[in-house]
Structures are given as C-alpha cells and as structure tokens.
CSV table of C-alpha atoms in Angstrom, one decimal:
chain,number,residue,atom,x,y,z
X,19,MET,CA,-21.6,-7.9,1.4
X,20,ALA,CA,-20.7,-5.4,4.1
X,21,LYS,CA,-23.2,-4.5,6.7
X,22,GLU,CA,-24.2,-1.0,7.8
X,23,CYS,CA,-22.2,-1.4,11.0
X,24,ASP,CA,-18.9,-2.2,9.2
X,25,VAL,CA,-16.3,0.5,9.8
X,26,VAL,CA,-12.9,1.1,8.1
X,27,GLU,CA,-10.8,3.4,10.3
X,28,ILE,CA,-8.3,5.5,8.3
X,29,GLY,CA,-5.7,7.2,10.5
X,30,VAL,CA,-3.6,10.2,9.6
X,31,LEU,CA,-0.3,10.8,11.5
X,32,VAL,CA,-0.1,14.4,12.5
X,33,TYR,CA,3.6,15.0,13.3
X,34,PRO,CA,5.3,18.3,13.9
X,35,GLY,CA,5.7,20.0,10.5
X,36,ALA,CA,3.1,17.8,8.7
X,37,GLN,CA,1.4,19.6,5.8
X,38,LEU,CA,-2.0,20.6,7.2
X,39,ALA,CA,-3.4,20.9,3.7
X,40,ALA,CA,-2.9,17.2,3.2
X,41,VAL,CA,-4.2,16.3,6.7
X,42,LEU,CA,-7.4,18.4,6.4
X,43,GLY,CA,-7.7,17.7,2.7
X,44,LEU,CA,-7.8,14.0,3.2
X,45,THR,CA,-10.3,14.4,6.0
X,46,ASP,CA,-12.6,16.4,3.7
X,47,LEU,CA,-12.0,13.9,0.9
X,48,PHE,CA,-13.2,11.0,3.0
X,49,ALA,CA,-16.1,13.0,4.4
X,50,VAL,CA,-17.3,13.7,0.8
X,51,ALA,CA,-17.1,10.0,0.0
X,52,SER,CA,-19.1,9.2,3.2
X,53,ARG,CA,-21.8,11.7,2.2
X,54,LEU,CA,-22.0,10.3,-1.3
X,55,ARG,CA,-22.2,6.8,0.1
X,56,HIS,CA,-25.3,7.9,2.0
X,57,ASP,CA,-26.8,10.0,-0.9
X,58,LEU,CA,-26.4,7.2,-3.4
X,59,GLY,CA,-27.8,4.6,-1.1
X,60,ALA,CA,-24.7,2.5,-0.9
X,61,LEU,CA,-25.2,1.7,2.8
X,62,GLU,CA,-23.9,-1.8,2.3
X,63,ARG,CA,-20.5,-0.3,1.9
X,64,PRO,CA,-18.4,0.3,5.0
X,65,ILE,CA,-18.4,3.5,7.0
X,66,LEU,CA,-15.1,5.5,6.7
X,67,ARG,CA,-14.0,6.6,10.1
X,68,VAL,CA,-11.1,9.2,9.9
X,69,THR,CA,-8.9,9.7,12.9
X,70,HIS,CA,-5.9,12.0,13.5
X,71,TRP,CA,-3.1,10.7,15.6
X,72,SER,CA,-0.7,13.1,17.4
X,73,GLU,CA,1.5,13.1,20.5
X,74,GLY,CA,-0.4,13.9,23.7
X,75,GLU,CA,1.0,15.5,26.9
X,76,SER,CA,2.4,12.1,27.9
X,77,GLY,CA,4.4,11.9,24.7
X,78,GLN,CA,2.3,8.9,23.6
X,79,LEU,CA,0.3,8.9,20.4
X,80,ALA,CA,-3.4,9.6,20.9
X,81,VAL,CA,-6.4,10.4,18.8
X,82,SER,CA,-6.9,14.2,18.5
X,83,TYR,CA,-9.7,14.0,16.0
X,84,ASP,CA,-12.3,11.4,15.3
X,85,SER,CA,-15.1,11.6,12.7
X,86,HIS,CA,-17.0,8.9,14.5
X,87,PRO,CA,-16.2,9.2,18.2
X,88,GLY,CA,-17.3,6.8,20.9
X,89,SER,CA,-15.6,3.4,20.4
X,90,SER,CA,-12.1,1.9,20.6
X,91,HIS,CA,-9.6,2.5,17.7
X,92,ALA,CA,-8.3,-0.1,15.3
X,93,PRO,CA,-7.0,1.6,12.2
X,94,ARG,CA,-6.8,-0.4,9.0
X,95,VAL,CA,-4.8,2.3,7.2
X,96,MET,CA,-2.3,4.8,8.5
X,97,ILE,CA,-1.3,7.7,6.3
X,98,ILE,CA,1.9,9.6,6.8
X,99,PRO,CA,1.4,13.0,5.1
X,100,PRO,CA,4.0,15.2,3.5
X,101,SER,CA,5.8,18.1,5.0
X,102,LEU,CA,6.6,21.6,3.5
X,103,THR,CA,10.0,21.6,5.3
X,104,GLN,CA,13.1,19.5,4.5
X,105,ALA,CA,13.4,15.7,5.2
X,106,PRO,CA,12.5,15.0,8.8
X,107,ALA,CA,15.3,15.0,11.4
X,108,PRO,CA,16.4,11.7,12.9
X,109,GLU,CA,15.1,12.6,16.4
X,110,LEU,CA,11.6,13.2,15.0
X,111,LEU,CA,11.6,10.0,13.0
X,112,ASP,CA,12.7,8.0,16.1
X,113,ARG,CA,9.6,9.1,18.0
X,114,TYR,CA,7.3,7.1,15.7
X,115,CYS,CA,9.3,4.0,14.9
X,116,GLN,CA,7.7,1.7,17.5
X,117,ASP,CA,4.2,2.8,16.7
X,118,LEU,CA,4.7,2.2,13.0
X,119,ARG,CA,6.2,-1.2,13.5
X,120,GLN,CA,3.3,-2.2,15.8
X,121,TRP,CA,0.7,-1.0,13.3
X,122,HIS,CA,2.3,-2.8,10.4
X,123,GLY,CA,2.7,-6.0,12.5
X,124,SER,CA,-1.0,-6.0,13.2
X,125,GLY,CA,-2.0,-5.7,9.5
X,126,VAL,CA,-2.4,-2.0,9.1
X,127,LEU,CA,-1.7,-0.7,5.6
X,128,LEU,CA,1.0,2.0,5.8
X,129,VAL,CA,0.8,4.8,3.2
X,130,SER,CA,3.3,7.7,2.8
X,131,VAL,CA,3.2,10.9,0.7
X,132,CYS,CA,6.4,12.5,-0.4
X,133,VAL,CA,8.8,12.8,2.7
X,134,GLY,CA,6.4,10.8,4.8
X,135,VAL,CA,8.4,7.8,3.5
X,136,PHE,CA,11.2,8.7,5.8
X,137,PHE,CA,9.1,7.7,8.8
X,138,ILE,CA,8.5,4.3,7.4
X,139,ALA,CA,12.1,4.0,6.4
X,140,ALA,CA,13.4,4.8,9.9
X,141,SER,CA,11.3,2.0,11.3
X,142,GLY,CA,13.2,-0.5,9.3
X,143,LEU,CA,10.1,-1.8,7.5
X,144,LEU,CA,11.4,-0.8,4.1
X,145,ASP,CA,14.8,-2.5,4.5
X,146,GLY,CA,15.5,-4.6,1.4
X,147,ARG,CA,12.4,-3.2,-0.4
X,148,ALA,CA,11.7,-0.6,-3.0
X,149,ALA,CA,10.1,2.8,-2.2
X,150,THR,CA,9.5,6.1,-3.9
X,151,THR,CA,9.5,9.8,-2.8
X,152,HIS,CA,9.8,13.2,-4.3
X,153,TRP,CA,12.7,13.5,-6.7
X,154,ASN,CA,14.2,16.3,-4.5
X,155,PHE,CA,14.5,13.9,-1.6
X,156,ALA,CA,15.4,10.7,-3.4
X,157,GLN,CA,19.2,11.1,-2.9
X,158,SER,CA,18.8,11.9,0.8
X,159,LEU,CA,16.5,8.9,1.3
X,160,ALA,CA,19.1,6.6,-0.4
X,161,GLU,CA,22.0,8.0,1.6
X,162,ARG,CA,20.2,7.9,5.0
X,163,PHE,CA,18.7,4.4,4.4
X,164,PRO,CA,21.0,2.5,2.1
X,165,LYS,CA,19.1,-0.8,2.5
X,166,ILE,CA,16.2,0.7,0.6
X,167,LYS,CA,16.0,0.6,-3.2
X,168,VAL,CA,14.8,4.1,-4.1
X,169,GLU,CA,12.7,4.2,-7.2
X,170,ALA,CA,12.7,8.0,-7.9
X,171,ASN,CA,11.0,7.5,-11.3
X,172,LEU,CA,7.9,6.0,-9.9
X,173,PRO,CA,5.0,8.3,-9.0
X,174,LEU,CA,3.4,5.7,-6.9
X,175,LEU,CA,4.6,2.3,-5.6
X,176,ASP,CA,2.0,0.0,-4.2
X,177,ASP,CA,3.8,-2.9,-2.6
X,178,GLY,CA,0.8,-4.6,-1.0
X,179,ASP,CA,1.3,-3.8,2.7
X,180,ILE,CA,3.1,-0.5,2.2
X,181,ILE,CA,2.3,2.3,-0.4
X,182,THR,CA,4.7,5.1,-1.1
X,183,SER,CA,4.2,8.1,-3.4
X,184,ALA,CA,6.4,10.7,-4.8
X,185,CYS,CA,4.5,13.9,-5.3
X,186,LEU,CA,3.7,16.5,-2.7
X,187,MET,CA,0.1,16.7,-3.7
X,188,ALA,CA,-0.3,12.9,-4.3
X,189,TRP,CA,-2.5,12.7,-1.2
X,190,THR,CA,-5.5,13.4,-3.5
X,191,ASP,CA,-5.0,10.4,-5.7
X,192,LEU,CA,-4.0,8.2,-2.7
X,193,GLY,CA,-7.2,9.2,-0.9
X,194,LEU,CA,-9.2,8.2,-4.0
X,195,LYS,CA,-7.3,5.0,-4.3
X,196,LEU,CA,-8.3,4.1,-0.7
X,197,ILE,CA,-11.9,5.1,-1.4
X,198,GLU,CA,-11.9,2.8,-4.4
X,199,ARG,CA,-10.4,0.0,-2.3
X,200,HIS,CA,-13.0,0.2,0.5
X,201,LEU,CA,-16.1,1.7,-1.1
X,202,GLY,CA,-15.7,0.7,-4.8
X,203,GLU,CA,-15.0,2.3,-8.2
X,204,THR,CA,-18.3,4.2,-8.4
X,205,LEU,CA,-17.9,6.1,-5.2
X,206,ALA,CA,-14.3,6.9,-6.0
X,207,ALA,CA,-15.3,8.3,-9.3
X,208,GLU,CA,-18.2,10.3,-7.9
X,209,THR,CA,-15.9,11.7,-5.2
X,210,ALA,CA,-13.4,12.8,-7.7
X,211,ARG,CA,-16.1,14.3,-9.9
X,212,PHE,CA,-17.7,16.3,-6.9
X,213,LEU,CA,-14.3,17.7,-6.0
X,214,ALA,CA,-13.3,18.3,-9.6
X,215,VAL,CA,-10.1,16.3,-9.1
X,216,GLU,CA,-8.5,14.6,-12.1
X,217,ARG,CA,-8.2,11.0,-11.2
X,218,ILE,CA,-5.5,8.5,-12.3
X,219,THR,CA,-7.3,5.3,-13.2
X,220,GLU,CA,-6.0,1.9,-12.4
X,221,ASN,CA,-4.8,1.2,-16.0
X,222,GLN,CA,-2.6,4.3,-15.8
X,223,ARG,CA,-1.0,3.2,-12.5
X,224,PRO,CA,2.4,1.5,-12.2
X,225,GLY,CA,2.3,-2.1,-11.0
X,226,SER,CA,-0.4,-4.6,-10.4
X,227,VAL,CA,-3.9,-4.2,-9.1
X,228,PHE,CA,-3.3,-6.9,-6.5
X,229,THR,CA,-4.6,-5.8,-3.2
X,230,PRO,CA,-3.7,-8.3,-0.5
X,231,ARG,CA,-6.0,-8.8,2.5
X,232,LEU,CA,-4.2,-7.7,5.6
X,233,ASP,CA,-7.0,-7.2,8.2
X,234,HIS,CA,-7.9,-10.8,8.6
X,235,GLY,CA,-6.5,-11.1,12.2
X,236,ASP,CA,-4.3,-14.2,11.7
X,237,GLU,CA,-0.9,-13.1,13.0
X,238,ALA,CA,0.9,-16.2,11.7
X,239,VAL,CA,-0.3,-15.7,8.1
X,240,LEU,CA,0.3,-11.9,8.3
X,241,LYS,CA,3.9,-12.6,9.2
X,242,VAL,CA,4.3,-14.7,6.1
X,243,GLN,CA,2.6,-12.0,4.0
X,244,HIS,CA,5.0,-9.3,5.2
X,245,TRP,CA,7.9,-11.7,4.4
X,246,LEU,CA,6.6,-12.4,0.9
X,247,GLN,CA,6.1,-8.7,0.2
X,248,SER,CA,9.6,-7.7,1.5
X,249,SER,CA,11.4,-10.6,-0.4
X,250,GLY,CA,9.4,-10.3,-3.6
X,251,ALA,CA,8.2,-13.9,-3.0
X,252,ARG,CA,11.5,-15.1,-4.5
X,253,ASP,CA,13.1,-18.4,-3.6
X,254,VAL,CA,10.2,-19.4,-1.4
X,255,ASN,CA,8.4,-22.7,-1.0
X,256,LEU,CA,5.6,-24.2,1.1
X,257,ALA,CA,8.0,-25.5,3.7
X,258,ALA,CA,9.7,-22.2,4.2
X,259,MET,CA,6.4,-20.3,4.4
X,260,ALA,CA,5.0,-22.8,7.0
X,261,GLU,CA,8.2,-22.5,9.0
X,262,CYS,CA,7.9,-18.7,8.9
X,263,ALA,CA,4.4,-19.0,10.2
X,264,GLY,CA,5.4,-21.6,12.9
X,265,LEU,CA,2.7,-24.0,11.6
X,266,GLU,CA,2.5,-27.5,10.2
X,267,SER,CA,2.2,-27.4,6.4
X,268,ARG,CA,-1.4,-28.6,6.1
X,269,THR,CA,-2.5,-26.2,8.8
X,270,PHE,CA,-0.6,-23.3,7.2
X,271,LEU,CA,-2.3,-24.1,3.8
X,272,ARG,CA,-5.7,-24.0,5.3
X,273,ARG,CA,-5.2,-20.9,7.4
X,274,PHE,CA,-3.4,-19.0,4.6
X,275,ARG,CA,-6.3,-19.6,2.1
X,276,ASN,CA,-8.9,-18.7,4.7
X,277,ALA,CA,-7.1,-15.5,5.6
X,278,THR,CA,-6.1,-14.3,2.1
X,279,GLY,CA,-8.5,-16.0,-0.2
X,280,LEU,CA,-5.6,-17.4,-2.2
X,281,LYS,CA,-3.4,-20.4,-2.2
X,282,PRO,CA,0.2,-19.6,-1.3
X,283,THR,CA,1.4,-20.3,-4.9
X,284,GLU,CA,-1.3,-17.9,-6.2
X,285,TYR,CA,-0.3,-15.2,-3.7
X,286,CYS,CA,3.4,-15.5,-4.7
X,287,GLN,CA,2.5,-15.2,-8.4
X,288,GLN,CA,0.6,-12.0,-7.7
X,289,VAL,CA,3.5,-10.5,-5.8
X,290,ARG,CA,6.0,-11.4,-8.6
X,291,VAL,CA,3.8,-10.2,-11.4
X,292,GLY,CA,3.3,-6.9,-9.6
X,293,ARG,CA,7.1,-6.4,-9.4
X,294,ALA,CA,7.3,-7.4,-13.1
X,295,CYS,CA,4.7,-4.8,-14.1
X,296,ARG,CA,6.8,-2.0,-12.6
X,297,MET,CA,9.9,-3.2,-14.4
X,298,LEU,CA,8.1,-3.5,-17.7
X,299,GLU,CA,6.8,0.1,-17.4
X,300,PHE,CA,9.8,1.9,-15.9
X,301,THR,CA,12.9,0.0,-17.2
X,302,ASN,CA,14.3,-1.1,-20.5
X,303,ARG,CA,15.1,-4.6,-19.3
X,304,SER,CA,14.2,-7.4,-21.7
X,305,ILE,CA,11.3,-9.7,-20.7
X,306,ASP,CA,13.7,-12.5,-20.1
X,307,GLN,CA,15.8,-10.3,-17.7
X,308,ILE,CA,12.6,-9.3,-15.9
X,309,ALA,CA,11.5,-12.9,-15.6
X,310,TRP,CA,14.9,-13.8,-13.9
X,311,GLY,CA,14.7,-10.7,-11.8
X,312,VAL,CA,11.4,-11.6,-10.2
X,313,GLY,CA,12.4,-15.2,-9.6
X,314,TYR,CA,11.5,-17.2,-12.7
X,315,GLN,CA,14.3,-19.3,-14.1
X,316,ASP,CA,12.2,-20.2,-17.1
X,317,PRO,CA,11.0,-17.1,-19.0
X,318,GLY,CA,8.4,-19.1,-20.8
X,319,ALA,CA,6.8,-20.1,-17.5
X,320,PHE,CA,6.9,-16.4,-16.5
X,321,ARG,CA,5.0,-15.4,-19.6
X,322,LYS,CA,2.3,-17.9,-18.9
X,323,VAL,CA,1.9,-16.8,-15.3
X,324,PHE,CA,1.9,-13.1,-16.3
X,325,PHE,CA,-0.9,-13.7,-18.9
X,326,LYS,CA,-2.9,-15.7,-16.3
X,327,VAL,CA,-2.7,-12.8,-13.8
X,328,THR,CA,-3.1,-9.8,-16.0
X,329,GLY,CA,-4.8,-11.1,-19.1
X,330,VAL,CA,-2.1,-9.7,-21.4
X,331,ALA,CA,1.3,-10.8,-22.5
X,332,PRO,CA,4.3,-9.0,-21.0
X,333,SER,CA,5.2,-7.3,-24.3
X,334,ASP,CA,1.6,-6.1,-24.8
X,335,TYR,CA,1.5,-4.8,-21.2
X,336,ARG,CA,4.7,-2.7,-21.9
X,337,ARG,CA,3.2,-1.3,-25.1
X,338,GLN,CA,-0.1,-0.4,-23.4
X,339,MET,CA,1.7,1.4,-20.6
X,340,ALA,CA,3.9,3.2,-23.1
X,341,SER,CA,0.9,4.3,-25.0
X,342,SER,CA,-1.1,5.5,-22.0
X,343,ALA,CA,2.0,7.5,-20.8
X,344,GLY,CA,2.3,9.1,-24.2
C-alpha cells in the first residue's frame, strides 16, 4: 500500500501555442481528484503533484507552476497538450527533443493530445511504432515522420510507455485515465462525476489494459522495456533481451521480474496481446493474420495466450468491441 508521503508528479509541457484550456483544465482535474482523495479518506493513495514546464530566460525548461512546491522534481508522467494552431513548426519541435528523450529514457510516461504527438515524433521515440492524432493532422504527421505508422482511426493508443490520443478535447479522458492508474477506479469515477464528464470505461477503450511499470529505477531493464514496446516484442528471446540489458541471463531474469513484476515471457505476451486487441477492434484482418502479425507462427498458440491474458477468445473480444461501439 502507498504511504501518505508517496508522490506522483505529473508534468505538463507548456510550449508556445499550447492550448491553455487543456493545461489549466488538467491542472484543475488533478486538483479535484486530490481533494476527493482527502474527502473520501483515501490517504493511502499517492499525492498527485502537478507541475508546468516551460522555457525560462536561459532557454532551458524549468518549472513555472508547482501544486506542491518545496522539493526536487522527478515527473513520472509528462503530458504534451494540444494546440489551437496548425501542426508545430520544426524549429519549435527541435527545442524539446532532448528533454523528451531524457524523460523517456528515465522511465517517464509520455502522453500526447492531438498535435502534441508531433513533439514526441520529432524526438525519434516513435520511429517504427504506431501513433494516433487528430484526423486533420494525420496526413501531415505521416508525411513529416514516415517511420511512424499513423493510426488515424484510433481515438487513443496506449502503447505502454507512450500514450497518444486523437481528439482535441481528449485531455479530459486522458486525465481520468491517469487518475485511475495512480489513484484507482473509485477516485477516477468520483472525479468524473463531480465534473459531470462522461467517462470512457476500460472495456470501451482500444487495446489492452496492460500498464507496464516504468518507474522502478532499473535503467538496464527499462532499456529492454522500451525496446519491447517499440518492436512489439516480436522475434525476441531471453538471450537477446539480456544482451540488450548488458546483463548475464540469470541476472537479467531476476532484475526484470523484480522491476516489472513479470517474467520476460509474460511481459512479451502482454505487449503482443495489446497489439492484437487493436487489430481485432480496428481492422478486418482474420484472427490467423493477426496472430502472424503480432509474432505468433502458430495461430492456435496465439488463441491460448490471448485467452490467458484477456479471459476471452479473440473472436469473442472482437464481437464485444463491435457491440460496445454500436
């Protein structure tokens, strides 16, 4: 159980042209959740510390707002909000690439809303991966960053260590998703009810509910996690993962399980099933094609793993998602 002193710092990147309604709205959203945490007596849950990061006089990023001032900063989440203007210019994107890479490399969850994805894309962290954005900017994102697989039909794409969303106002649901992740389902539901916000529940979301642990502090394991997320955990084995971590196999196994709570094989299964869930919901590919697409040569083995992770067969999952969408 979390202690009263546990703190989760959620940063918001306030860049020139950022939508202030999203910046301030997210700040208010987390403030409401924090007050409800206190009012409901859920003090065993972490404290949400909200910080705004913007360029100072020196040109370096600095904290311009802190809901709990007085200590050093170590954000676990960094949100890149949307903009009311066009897609950000290259010279603006370049100013934040190094900071985003450093945050991601230290285990910070990167979250973008609408055109905020362009900032993550410019850092190279989405190369070879899928991402979503507002339909009006999908073509521009694909043209400017051809190494990214743009999924314009997805409202939200949770890829473990990076979350991208399509809608301009998706910051409300993303904020509630983060509250659920750190404070629990009850406080997320109470926050949505207090603000009269319609909430998208997990069984309506695309993808898997897998939430990898990224804030464990083991840099060698984190490097492997980022590699697995970016590759879809395809064509990997223990030896390759240990080599990526720079560790002997037995040492890697022990440290990976201690850091993530899962065996490497279980972690890979979660990543692959998450990709399969998106394909089942948003494509017409056959289950066999999806199995091959996420790295299973034997569709029968894929079906067994899928049922083990989700509790339903792939065909049933597709029907359930089609029914909830209708």
